[in-house]
Amino acid sequence: MIALGKLHEFGHGVFGAFWPSVFIVVSTLIKIACIVAPLMLSVAYLTLLERKTIGGMQARLGPNRVGPFGLAQPLADGLKLLFKEIVIPSGADKAVFLAAPIFSIAPALAAWAVIPFDEGIVLADVNAALLYLMAVTSIGVYGVILAGWSSNSRYAFLGGMRSAAQLISYEIAMGLALIVVLMVSNSLSLGEIVKSQARGVFAQAGFSVFSWNWLSLFPVFVVYMVSIVAETNRAPFDMAEGESEIIGFHLEYSGLAFALFYMAEYASMILCATLAAILFLGGWLSPFSCFPNGFHWLFAKVFVILVFFFWIRATFPRYRYDQVMRLGWKVFIPVVLVWMAVVAAWMMSPLSVWK
Amino acid sequence: MEFKAFVFYFLAVTLIYAAARVVTLRNPIHAALHLVLAFFGASGIWMLLGAEFPAIALVLIYVGSVMVLFLFVVMMLDIGADRWREEFRKNVPSVLCVASLMLIEMGCALWLSFSGNTEAALPPTGAGYSNVKMIGRLLFTQYAYPFELASVILLAGIVAAVALTLRSRRATKSADPSEQISVKASERIRLVGEIPEQRNENTAWKGN
């Protein structure tokens, strides 16, 4: 506190009347760096974790050459991509071609502004946080569609169109799932949503884990978990990449521009896992009241969901494109719509568990 | 200058620049992208006014879905920029007339209802004030009928669009995934003729 007072005194001396503005800008930038730097490090090591996990599931070792246990592998990968040339195809729309990866990664980072890590530990505690998240994550589709178009390649264009259609379709199911969550928690603020999960019959009995939204909204939880896999373009819904077909929106990208798309994918994986933990698995709440709440619970839940991502990648066969679209439109959207009506009726009935 | 004022001027300049580029750029994709930028500028100004719901809704609806569909259509149509240009020149006088008329109307409406209103004159909002909650409450009480009417019109629009474009094309050989997943094992393979002899146990691969 004293140090902060001294800082304000010093700031007034240097900047005069501008000090409050300067203080807000600089302190916010420092907070942003405190979120983004660990996030980027997690993105790098998530790739290693993925390769190790899938390796283990397929009875292989995974990366183990660079550094002890392969721990320096992500750094080596990053360095390699850094020194590769970024080839811009002839006839490509250069400005759009270079802007597309930024469109991809910016939403995955901007969304973290409203994510609470613990009670009150959040960069911007806006009360329309859930709406903000839906708006920001819907921008990610521009990266896909612009990358496909600006590459001046038919394969990339077809791939871009295909995965943009997939992203838009699953966004609807996701958005409807979020609406059900905000209905039962009666708030758009993520902090409030977590706190509302600490109430209920089970929570009073000490088993907070059964009061979280995953149980009361189980069909919505399932839809959400599958939708985030499709939304982040992960196997078995990896239409964007299409390793076995040659079309994919980032076909013409190389070097760091290509790496940006991958960083965006992993950053949005972490984001979606964190959101699932906050919305359905009680965020920073501890599962049993004999343990204290804390941010370590959030991290543990995020870790489990991320391993779930790897697990289904290693074990499920790929979906065909028309099956992906059918699942989104003909299964998930009706399921969530029906469950929304059920939950609305349930909330108004005397049997409501959310009072 | 206050920080808020700085942000306002930055957003306003971006908005005007982007809006001007939308009509002056040759490439329709670039024009559409500048329209996206213009939406962001407008959303930022709304946010600055403390109206977080319209600000976020603008990004969510217009940037997140409407402009994506715009881009889809523009990319697929491959509009020739030159033809576009010609029509632009031809229509400038009429467009200017309509635009100035709209500008005057909007100016009058804004001037008559909001002149003299400053930020200080706004009713104070408490700490728990939520823009979203207020708009939601109004939509479902005072404006319930207009809101329902608007949604019925939108629904009619959706149904009409589907009815106009949906044609059953019998010539296509696309597989129906709903039928495919309900297939039974007995339907999958039909053996014709003799069943070949069982392979020798010793030569069959048994793993390790």
Coordinates of C-alpha atoms in Angstrom, one line a residue:
Chain A
M1 CA 0.0 0.0 0.0
I2 CA 2.8 2.4 0.9
A3 CA 4.7 1.5 -2.2
L4 CA 1.6 2.2 -4.3
G5 CA 1.2 5.6 -2.6
K6 CA 4.8 6.4 -3.4
L7 CA 4.2 5.4 -7.0
H8 CA 1.2 7.7 -7.3
E9 CA 3.3 10.6 -5.8
F10 CA 6.1 9.9 -8.3
G11 CA 3.6 9.6 -11.2
H12 CA 2.0 12.9 -10.4
G13 CA 5.4 14.5 -10.3
V14 CA 6.3 13.2 -13.8
F15 CA 3.0 13.2 -15.7
G16 CA 1.0 15.8 -13.8
A17 CA -2.7 15.8 -14.7
F18 CA -2.3 12.9 -17.1
W19 CA -1.2 10.5 -14.3
P20 CA -4.6 8.8 -13.8
S21 CA -4.9 7.9 -17.5
V22 CA -1.2 6.8 -17.7
F23 CA -1.7 4.7 -14.5
I24 CA -4.8 2.9 -15.9
V25 CA -3.1 2.2 -19.2
V26 CA 0.2 0.9 -17.8
S27 CA -1.4 -1.1 -15.0
T28 CA -3.8 -2.8 -17.4
L29 CA -1.0 -3.6 -19.8
I30 CA 1.0 -5.2 -17.0
K31 CA -2.1 -7.3 -16.0
I32 CA -2.6 -8.3 -19.7
A33 CA 1.1 -9.4 -19.8
C34 CA 0.6 -11.4 -16.7
I35 CA -2.2 -13.4 -18.4
V36 CA -0.8 -13.7 -21.9
A37 CA 2.8 -14.7 -21.1
P38 CA 1.8 -17.8 -19.0
L39 CA -0.9 -18.5 -21.6
M40 CA 1.7 -18.6 -24.5
L41 CA 3.9 -20.8 -22.4
S42 CA 1.0 -23.2 -21.8
V43 CA 0.3 -23.2 -25.5
A44 CA 3.8 -24.3 -26.2
Y45 CA 3.8 -27.0 -23.6
L46 CA 0.3 -28.1 -24.5
T47 CA 1.7 -29.4 -27.8
L48 CA 4.3 -31.4 -25.9
L49 CA 1.6 -32.7 -23.5
E50 CA -0.5 -33.7 -26.4
R51 CA 2.3 -35.6 -28.2
K52 CA 3.3 -37.3 -24.9
T53 CA -0.3 -38.3 -24.1
I54 CA -1.2 -39.6 -27.5
G55 CA 2.2 -41.3 -27.7
G56 CA 1.4 -43.1 -24.4
M57 CA -2.0 -44.1 -25.7
Q58 CA -0.5 -45.6 -28.8
A59 CA 2.3 -47.3 -26.8
R60 CA 5.0 -45.0 -28.1
L61 CA 7.4 -42.7 -26.2
G62 CA 6.6 -39.4 -27.8
P63 CA 9.2 -36.7 -28.2
N64 CA 12.2 -37.5 -25.9
R65 CA 15.3 -36.3 -27.7
V66 CA 15.4 -32.5 -27.1
G67 CA 16.3 -31.9 -23.5
P68 CA 15.4 -34.1 -20.5
F69 CA 12.2 -36.1 -21.4
G70 CA 11.8 -33.9 -24.5
L71 CA 11.0 -30.9 -22.4
A72 CA 12.8 -28.5 -24.8
Q73 CA 10.9 -29.8 -27.8
P74 CA 8.3 -26.9 -28.0
L75 CA 11.2 -24.4 -27.9
A76 CA 13.0 -26.3 -30.7
D77 CA 9.7 -26.4 -32.7
G78 CA 9.2 -22.7 -32.2
L79 CA 12.8 -21.8 -33.2
K80 CA 12.5 -23.9 -36.3
L81 CA 9.3 -22.2 -37.4
L82 CA 10.8 -18.8 -36.6
F83 CA 13.6 -19.3 -39.1
K84 CA 11.5 -20.6 -41.9
E85 CA 10.6 -18.4 -44.7
I86 CA 7.0 -17.1 -44.9
V87 CA 6.2 -17.8 -48.5
I88 CA 3.5 -15.6 -50.0
P89 CA 1.9 -17.3 -53.0
S90 CA 1.9 -15.4 -56.3
G91 CA -1.5 -13.8 -56.8
A92 CA -2.3 -13.8 -53.1
D93 CA -3.9 -10.8 -51.6
K94 CA -0.8 -9.9 -49.5
A95 CA -2.4 -7.7 -46.9
V96 CA -5.3 -10.0 -46.2
F97 CA -3.0 -13.1 -46.3
L98 CA -0.9 -11.6 -43.5
A99 CA -3.8 -10.4 -41.5
A100 CA -5.7 -13.7 -41.5
P101 CA -3.5 -15.4 -38.8
I102 CA -3.9 -12.3 -36.6
F103 CA -7.7 -12.6 -37.0
S104 CA -7.3 -16.1 -35.9
I105 CA -5.2 -15.6 -32.7
A106 CA -6.5 -12.2 -31.5
P107 CA -10.0 -13.5 -30.4
A108 CA -8.4 -16.4 -28.6
L109 CA -6.3 -13.9 -26.6
A110 CA -8.9 -11.1 -26.2
A111 CA -11.4 -13.5 -24.6
W112 CA -9.2 -13.9 -21.6
A113 CA -10.0 -10.4 -20.5
V114 CA -13.2 -11.5 -18.7
I115 CA -12.1 -15.0 -17.4
P116 CA -12.1 -15.1 -13.6
F117 CA -9.3 -17.3 -12.2
D118 CA -10.5 -17.0 -8.6
E119 CA -13.0 -15.0 -6.7
G120 CA -12.3 -11.4 -7.9
I121 CA -9.2 -12.2 -9.8
V122 CA -10.2 -11.1 -13.3
L123 CA -8.9 -8.4 -15.7
A124 CA -12.2 -6.8 -16.5
D125 CA -15.2 -7.8 -14.4
V126 CA -17.9 -6.8 -16.9
N127 CA -21.4 -8.0 -16.1
A128 CA -22.0 -9.0 -19.7
A129 CA -19.0 -11.3 -19.8
L130 CA -20.8 -14.2 -21.4
L131 CA -22.1 -12.1 -24.2
Y132 CA -18.6 -10.6 -24.7
L133 CA -17.1 -14.1 -24.9
M134 CA -19.7 -15.1 -27.6
A135 CA -19.0 -12.0 -29.6
V136 CA -15.2 -12.3 -29.4
T137 CA -15.0 -15.9 -30.2
S138 CA -17.3 -15.5 -33.2
I139 CA -14.6 -13.3 -34.8
G140 CA -12.2 -16.3 -35.1
V141 CA -14.0 -17.5 -38.2
Y142 CA -12.6 -14.5 -40.1
G143 CA -9.1 -16.0 -39.8
V144 CA -10.3 -19.2 -41.5
I145 CA -12.3 -17.6 -44.3
L146 CA -9.8 -14.9 -45.1
A147 CA -6.9 -17.3 -45.1
G148 CA -8.7 -19.5 -47.5
W149 CA -9.7 -16.7 -49.8
S150 CA -6.4 -14.7 -49.8
S151 CA -4.2 -17.7 -50.6
N152 CA -5.4 -17.7 -54.2
S153 CA -5.6 -21.4 -54.2
R154 CA -8.8 -23.4 -54.9
Y155 CA -7.9 -26.1 -52.3
A156 CA -7.3 -23.5 -49.6
F157 CA -10.5 -21.7 -50.6
L158 CA -12.6 -24.8 -50.5
G159 CA -11.1 -25.7 -47.1
G160 CA -11.8 -22.3 -45.8
M161 CA -15.4 -22.3 -46.9
R162 CA -15.8 -25.8 -45.4
S163 CA -14.4 -25.0 -42.0
A164 CA -16.1 -21.6 -41.8
A165 CA -19.4 -23.3 -42.3
Q166 CA -18.5 -25.8 -39.6
L167 CA -17.5 -23.1 -37.1
I168 CA -20.7 -21.1 -37.7
S169 CA -22.9 -24.2 -37.3
Y170 CA -21.3 -25.2 -34.0
E171 CA -21.3 -21.7 -32.7
I172 CA -25.1 -21.8 -32.7
A173 CA -25.2 -25.0 -30.6
M174 CA -22.6 -23.5 -28.2
G175 CA -24.5 -20.2 -28.0
L176 CA -27.8 -22.0 -27.1
A177 CA -25.9 -24.0 -24.5
L178 CA -24.6 -20.8 -23.0
I179 CA -28.1 -19.4 -22.9
V180 CA -29.3 -22.4 -20.8
V181 CA -26.4 -21.8 -18.4
L182 CA -27.2 -18.1 -18.0
M183 CA -30.9 -18.9 -17.4
V184 CA -30.1 -21.1 -14.4
S185 CA -27.5 -18.9 -12.9
N186 CA -29.5 -15.7 -13.6
S187 CA -26.4 -13.7 -14.6
L188 CA -24.1 -13.0 -17.5
S189 CA -21.1 -12.5 -15.3
L190 CA -18.8 -15.5 -15.1
G191 CA -18.0 -14.9 -11.4
E192 CA -21.7 -15.0 -10.6
I193 CA -22.1 -18.1 -12.7
V194 CA -19.4 -19.9 -10.6
K195 CA -20.9 -18.6 -7.3
S196 CA -24.4 -19.8 -8.3
Q197 CA -23.0 -23.3 -8.6
A198 CA -22.0 -23.3 -5.0
R199 CA -25.6 -23.2 -3.9
G200 CA -28.0 -26.2 -3.8
V201 CA -28.9 -29.2 -1.7
F202 CA -25.7 -31.1 -2.5
A203 CA -23.5 -28.1 -1.8
Q204 CA -25.1 -27.7 1.6
A205 CA -24.4 -31.4 2.3
G206 CA -20.7 -30.9 1.5
F207 CA -20.8 -32.4 -2.0
S208 CA -20.5 -29.3 -4.1
V209 CA -19.5 -31.4 -7.1
F210 CA -23.1 -32.5 -7.6
S211 CA -24.4 -29.0 -7.4
W212 CA -22.4 -27.8 -10.4
N213 CA -24.2 -27.3 -13.7
W214 CA -22.9 -30.5 -15.3
L215 CA -25.4 -32.7 -13.5
S216 CA -28.5 -30.6 -13.7
L217 CA -27.8 -29.6 -17.3
F218 CA -26.2 -32.9 -18.4
P219 CA -27.5 -32.9 -22.0
V220 CA -26.3 -29.3 -22.5
F221 CA -23.0 -30.2 -20.9
V222 CA -22.5 -33.1 -23.4
V223 CA -23.5 -30.8 -26.3
Y224 CA -21.1 -28.1 -25.1
M225 CA -18.2 -30.5 -24.7
V226 CA -18.6 -31.9 -28.2
S227 CA -19.2 -28.5 -29.7
I228 CA -16.0 -27.1 -28.3
V229 CA -14.1 -29.9 -30.0
A230 CA -15.7 -29.0 -33.3
E231 CA -15.3 -25.3 -32.6
T232 CA -11.5 -25.6 -32.1
N233 CA -11.1 -27.7 -35.2
R234 CA -9.8 -30.7 -33.3
A235 CA -10.0 -34.3 -34.3
P236 CA -12.4 -36.1 -34.8
F237 CA -13.9 -32.9 -36.3
D238 CA -10.7 -31.6 -37.8
M239 CA -12.2 -30.6 -41.1
A240 CA -10.0 -27.5 -41.2
E241 CA -6.8 -29.5 -41.3
G242 CA -8.0 -32.4 -43.4
E243 CA -4.7 -34.3 -43.3
S244 CA -6.1 -37.1 -45.4
E245 CA -7.6 -34.8 -47.9
I246 CA -5.4 -32.0 -49.2
I247 CA -7.8 -29.2 -48.6
G248 CA -7.3 -26.9 -45.6
F249 CA -7.5 -23.2 -45.2
H250 CA -3.9 -22.8 -44.0
L251 CA -2.5 -24.8 -46.9
E252 CA -0.4 -22.1 -48.4
Y253 CA 1.0 -20.8 -45.1
S254 CA 4.5 -21.5 -43.9
G255 CA 6.9 -20.5 -41.1
L256 CA 5.5 -18.3 -38.3
A257 CA 2.3 -17.4 -40.1
F258 CA 1.5 -21.1 -40.0
A259 CA 2.6 -21.3 -36.4
L260 CA 0.2 -18.5 -35.5
F261 CA -2.8 -20.7 -36.7
Y262 CA -1.6 -23.5 -34.5
M263 CA -1.0 -21.2 -31.6
A264 CA -4.6 -19.9 -32.1
E265 CA -5.9 -23.5 -32.1
Y266 CA -4.2 -24.4 -28.9
A267 CA -5.0 -21.0 -27.2
S268 CA -8.7 -21.5 -28.0
M269 CA -8.5 -25.1 -26.8
I270 CA -7.3 -23.8 -23.4
L271 CA -9.9 -21.0 -23.5
C272 CA -12.8 -23.4 -24.3
A273 CA -11.6 -25.8 -21.6
T274 CA -11.5 -23.0 -19.1
L275 CA -15.0 -21.9 -20.1
A276 CA -16.3 -25.4 -19.8
A277 CA -14.7 -25.6 -16.3
I278 CA -16.3 -22.3 -15.3
L279 CA -19.7 -22.8 -16.8
F280 CA -20.3 -26.5 -16.0
L281 CA -17.7 -27.7 -13.5
G282 CA -17.8 -25.0 -10.9
G283 CA -14.7 -22.9 -11.8
W284 CA -12.5 -22.5 -8.8
L285 CA -14.9 -24.3 -6.4
S286 CA -13.6 -27.3 -4.7
P287 CA -15.6 -30.5 -5.3
F288 CA -16.0 -31.3 -1.6
S289 CA -16.4 -28.7 1.1
C290 CA -13.6 -30.3 3.2
F291 CA -11.1 -28.8 0.8
P292 CA -10.7 -25.0 0.4
N293 CA -11.7 -23.3 -2.9
G294 CA -8.9 -21.9 -5.0
F295 CA -7.5 -21.3 -8.5
H296 CA -5.7 -24.6 -8.4
W297 CA -9.1 -26.3 -8.7
L298 CA -9.8 -24.3 -11.9
F299 CA -6.4 -25.3 -13.3
A300 CA -7.0 -29.0 -12.4
K301 CA -10.3 -29.0 -14.2
V302 CA -8.9 -27.3 -17.2
F303 CA -6.1 -29.9 -17.3
V304 CA -8.6 -32.8 -17.2
I305 CA -10.7 -31.3 -20.0
L306 CA -7.6 -30.8 -22.1
V307 CA -6.6 -34.4 -21.6
F308 CA -10.1 -35.3 -22.7
F309 CA -9.4 -33.4 -25.9
F310 CA -6.3 -35.6 -26.5
W311 CA -8.1 -38.7 -25.5
I312 CA -10.8 -38.4 -28.1
R313 CA -8.3 -37.4 -30.7
A314 CA -6.4 -40.6 -30.1
T315 CA -9.4 -42.9 -29.9
F316 CA -12.1 -41.7 -32.3
P317 CA -12.2 -42.1 -36.1
R318 CA -12.6 -38.9 -38.1
Y319 CA -16.1 -37.7 -39.0
R320 CA -17.0 -37.2 -42.6
Y321 CA -18.0 -33.6 -43.4
D322 CA -21.7 -34.2 -44.0
Q323 CA -21.9 -36.2 -40.7
V324 CA -20.3 -33.2 -38.9
M325 CA -22.9 -30.9 -40.2
R326 CA -25.8 -33.3 -39.5
L327 CA -24.6 -33.7 -35.9
G328 CA -24.5 -29.9 -35.4
W329 CA -27.8 -29.0 -37.1
K330 CA -30.0 -32.0 -36.7
V331 CA -28.9 -33.3 -33.3
F332 CA -27.3 -30.7 -31.1
I333 CA -29.5 -27.7 -31.9
P334 CA -32.8 -29.6 -31.3
V335 CA -31.4 -31.2 -28.2
V336 CA -30.4 -27.8 -26.7
L337 CA -33.6 -26.1 -27.8
V338 CA -35.7 -28.9 -26.1
W339 CA -33.6 -28.8 -23.0
M340 CA -33.9 -25.0 -22.8
A341 CA -37.7 -25.4 -22.8
V342 CA -37.4 -28.2 -20.2
V343 CA -35.1 -26.1 -17.9
A344 CA -37.4 -23.0 -18.3
A345 CA -40.4 -25.1 -17.2
W346 CA -38.3 -26.7 -14.4
M347 CA -37.2 -23.4 -13.1
M348 CA -40.8 -22.1 -12.9
S349 CA -42.1 -25.3 -11.2
P350 CA -42.0 -25.9 -7.5
L351 CA -39.3 -28.6 -8.1
S352 CA -36.8 -26.0 -9.1
V353 CA -33.3 -26.7 -7.8
W354 CA -31.9 -23.2 -8.6
K355 CA -33.9 -21.1 -6.1
Chain B
M1 CA -7.2 15.7 -22.6
E2 CA -9.0 13.0 -20.7
F3 CA -8.2 9.4 -21.6
K4 CA -11.9 8.8 -22.5
A5 CA -11.9 11.7 -24.9
F6 CA -8.7 10.4 -26.5
V7 CA -10.4 7.0 -27.0
F8 CA -13.5 8.6 -28.4
Y9 CA -11.6 10.6 -31.0
F10 CA -9.5 7.5 -31.9
L11 CA -12.7 5.4 -32.4
A12 CA -14.5 8.2 -34.3
V13 CA -11.7 8.8 -36.7
T14 CA -11.4 5.0 -37.3
L15 CA -15.1 4.7 -37.9
I16 CA -15.3 7.6 -40.4
Y17 CA -12.2 6.4 -42.2
A18 CA -13.5 2.8 -42.4
A19 CA -16.9 3.9 -43.6
A20 CA -15.4 6.1 -46.3
R21 CA -13.2 3.2 -47.5
V22 CA -16.2 0.9 -47.7
V23 CA -17.6 2.9 -50.6
T24 CA -14.3 4.0 -52.2
L25 CA -12.4 0.7 -52.3
R26 CA -12.2 -1.2 -55.5
N27 CA -12.0 -4.7 -54.1
P28 CA -15.3 -5.8 -52.6
I29 CA -13.6 -8.1 -50.0
H30 CA -11.5 -5.2 -48.8
A31 CA -14.6 -3.0 -48.7
A32 CA -16.4 -5.7 -46.6
L33 CA -13.4 -5.9 -44.2
H34 CA -13.5 -2.1 -43.8
L35 CA -17.2 -2.4 -43.0
V36 CA -16.2 -4.8 -40.2
L37 CA -13.8 -2.2 -38.9
A38 CA -16.5 0.4 -39.0
F39 CA -18.7 -1.9 -36.9
F40 CA -15.9 -2.3 -34.4
G41 CA -15.6 1.5 -34.2
A42 CA -19.3 2.0 -33.6
S43 CA -19.3 -0.8 -31.0
G44 CA -16.4 0.9 -29.2
I45 CA -18.3 4.2 -29.1
W46 CA -21.3 2.5 -27.6
M47 CA -19.1 0.8 -25.1
L48 CA -17.7 4.2 -24.2
L49 CA -21.3 5.5 -23.6
G50 CA -21.8 2.6 -21.1
A51 CA -24.2 0.8 -23.3
E52 CA -22.5 -2.6 -23.2
F53 CA -25.4 -4.6 -24.6
P54 CA -25.9 -2.9 -27.9
A55 CA -22.1 -2.7 -28.3
I56 CA -21.6 -6.4 -27.8
A57 CA -24.7 -7.3 -29.8
L58 CA -23.4 -5.3 -32.7
V59 CA -20.2 -7.3 -32.8
L60 CA -21.9 -10.6 -32.1
I61 CA -24.6 -10.2 -34.8
Y62 CA -23.1 -8.0 -37.5
V63 CA -19.4 -8.9 -37.3
G64 CA -19.9 -12.5 -36.1
S65 CA -22.5 -13.7 -38.5
V66 CA -23.9 -11.1 -41.0
M67 CA -20.5 -10.0 -42.3
V68 CA -19.3 -13.6 -42.5
L69 CA -22.2 -14.4 -44.7
F70 CA -21.5 -11.2 -46.7
L71 CA -17.9 -12.4 -47.3
F72 CA -19.2 -15.9 -48.3
V73 CA -21.4 -14.4 -50.9
V74 CA -18.9 -11.8 -52.2
M75 CA -16.2 -14.4 -52.4
M76 CA -18.5 -16.9 -54.3
L77 CA -20.0 -14.3 -56.7
D78 CA -16.6 -12.9 -57.8
I79 CA -18.0 -9.5 -58.7
G80 CA -16.0 -7.8 -61.5
A81 CA -14.7 -4.6 -59.9
D82 CA -14.9 -2.6 -63.1
R83 CA -18.6 -3.1 -63.6
W84 CA -19.1 -2.2 -60.0
R85 CA -17.2 1.0 -60.5
E86 CA -19.3 2.0 -63.5
E87 CA -22.5 1.6 -61.7
F88 CA -21.1 3.5 -58.8
R89 CA -20.4 6.6 -61.0
K90 CA -23.8 6.3 -62.6
N91 CA -25.6 6.2 -59.2
V92 CA -23.7 8.9 -57.4
P93 CA -26.3 11.8 -57.8
S94 CA -29.2 9.7 -56.6
V95 CA -27.2 8.2 -53.8
L96 CA -26.1 11.6 -52.6
C97 CA -29.7 12.8 -52.6
V98 CA -30.8 9.9 -50.5
A99 CA -27.8 10.1 -48.2
S100 CA -28.2 13.8 -47.5
L101 CA -31.9 13.3 -46.9
M102 CA -31.2 10.5 -44.3
L103 CA -28.5 12.7 -42.7
I104 CA -30.9 15.6 -42.3
E105 CA -33.6 13.3 -40.9
M106 CA -31.2 11.7 -38.4
G107 CA -29.7 15.0 -37.5
C108 CA -33.2 16.4 -36.8
A109 CA -34.2 13.4 -34.7
L110 CA -31.0 13.4 -32.7
W111 CA -31.0 17.2 -32.3
L112 CA -34.6 17.4 -31.1
S113 CA -34.5 14.6 -28.6
F114 CA -30.9 14.8 -27.3
S115 CA -29.8 18.4 -27.6
G116 CA -28.7 19.7 -24.2
N117 CA -28.3 16.1 -22.8
T118 CA -24.9 15.7 -21.4
E119 CA -23.4 12.7 -19.6
A120 CA -24.0 14.5 -16.3
A121 CA -27.7 14.7 -17.0
L122 CA -28.1 11.0 -17.2
P123 CA -29.7 9.3 -14.2
P124 CA -27.0 7.8 -12.0
T125 CA -26.5 4.1 -12.2
G126 CA -25.8 2.0 -9.1
A127 CA -23.0 -0.5 -8.8
G128 CA -25.2 -3.5 -9.6
Y129 CA -26.7 -1.8 -12.7
S130 CA -26.8 -4.2 -15.7
N131 CA -27.6 -2.9 -19.1
V132 CA -28.5 -6.4 -20.3
K133 CA -31.0 -6.9 -17.4
M134 CA -32.7 -3.6 -18.0
I135 CA -33.1 -4.2 -21.8
G136 CA -34.3 -7.7 -21.1
R137 CA -36.9 -6.5 -18.6
L138 CA -38.2 -3.9 -21.0
L139 CA -38.3 -6.3 -23.9
F140 CA -40.5 -8.8 -21.9
T141 CA -42.8 -6.2 -20.2
Q142 CA -43.3 -2.9 -22.0
Y143 CA -42.3 -4.0 -25.5
A144 CA -43.5 -7.6 -25.3
Y145 CA -45.9 -7.3 -28.3
P146 CA -43.6 -5.4 -30.7
F147 CA -40.8 -7.9 -29.7
E148 CA -42.9 -10.9 -30.4
L149 CA -44.1 -9.4 -33.6
A150 CA -40.5 -8.8 -34.8
S151 CA -39.6 -12.4 -34.0
V152 CA -42.6 -13.7 -35.9
I153 CA -41.6 -11.6 -38.9
L154 CA -38.1 -12.9 -38.7
L155 CA -39.4 -16.5 -38.5
A156 CA -41.5 -15.9 -41.5
G157 CA -38.4 -14.6 -43.3
I158 CA -36.4 -17.7 -42.4
V159 CA -39.2 -20.0 -43.5
A160 CA -39.6 -18.1 -46.8
A161 CA -35.9 -18.2 -47.5
V162 CA -35.8 -21.9 -46.9
A163 CA -39.0 -22.5 -49.0
L164 CA -37.6 -20.4 -51.9
T165 CA -34.2 -22.1 -52.1
L166 CA -34.8 -25.7 -51.0
R167 CA -35.1 -27.9 -54.0
S168 CA -35.0 -31.7 -53.8
R169 CA -32.5 -32.7 -56.4
R170 CA -33.0 -36.4 -57.1
A171 CA -30.0 -36.6 -59.5
T172 CA -27.4 -36.1 -56.7
K173 CA -25.9 -39.2 -55.2
S174 CA -25.2 -37.8 -51.8
A175 CA -25.5 -40.3 -48.9
D176 CA -27.9 -39.5 -46.1
P177 CA -25.9 -39.8 -42.8
S178 CA -29.1 -40.4 -40.8
E179 CA -29.8 -43.5 -42.8
Q180 CA -26.2 -44.6 -42.7
I181 CA -25.8 -44.6 -39.0
S182 CA -29.0 -46.6 -38.5
V183 CA -27.6 -49.4 -40.6
K184 CA -27.5 -52.9 -39.1
A185 CA -24.6 -55.4 -39.3
S186 CA -26.7 -57.8 -41.2
E187 CA -27.2 -55.3 -44.0
R188 CA -23.6 -54.4 -44.4
I189 CA -22.2 -57.4 -46.3
R190 CA -23.8 -60.1 -48.4
L191 CA -21.7 -63.1 -49.3
V192 CA -22.2 -64.4 -52.8
G193 CA -21.4 -68.0 -53.5
E194 CA -19.2 -70.3 -51.3
I195 CA -17.8 -69.1 -48.1
P196 CA -14.0 -69.4 -48.4
E197 CA -12.2 -71.9 -46.0
Q198 CA -11.1 -70.7 -42.6
R199 CA -7.5 -69.6 -42.5
N200 CA -5.0 -71.7 -40.7
E201 CA -4.6 -70.7 -37.1
N202 CA -0.8 -70.8 -37.4
T203 CA -0.6 -68.3 -40.3
A204 CA -3.2 -66.0 -38.9
W205 CA -1.7 -62.9 -37.3
K206 CA -2.3 -63.0 -33.6
G207 CA -0.6 -59.8 -32.3
N208 CA 2.3 -60.7 -30.1

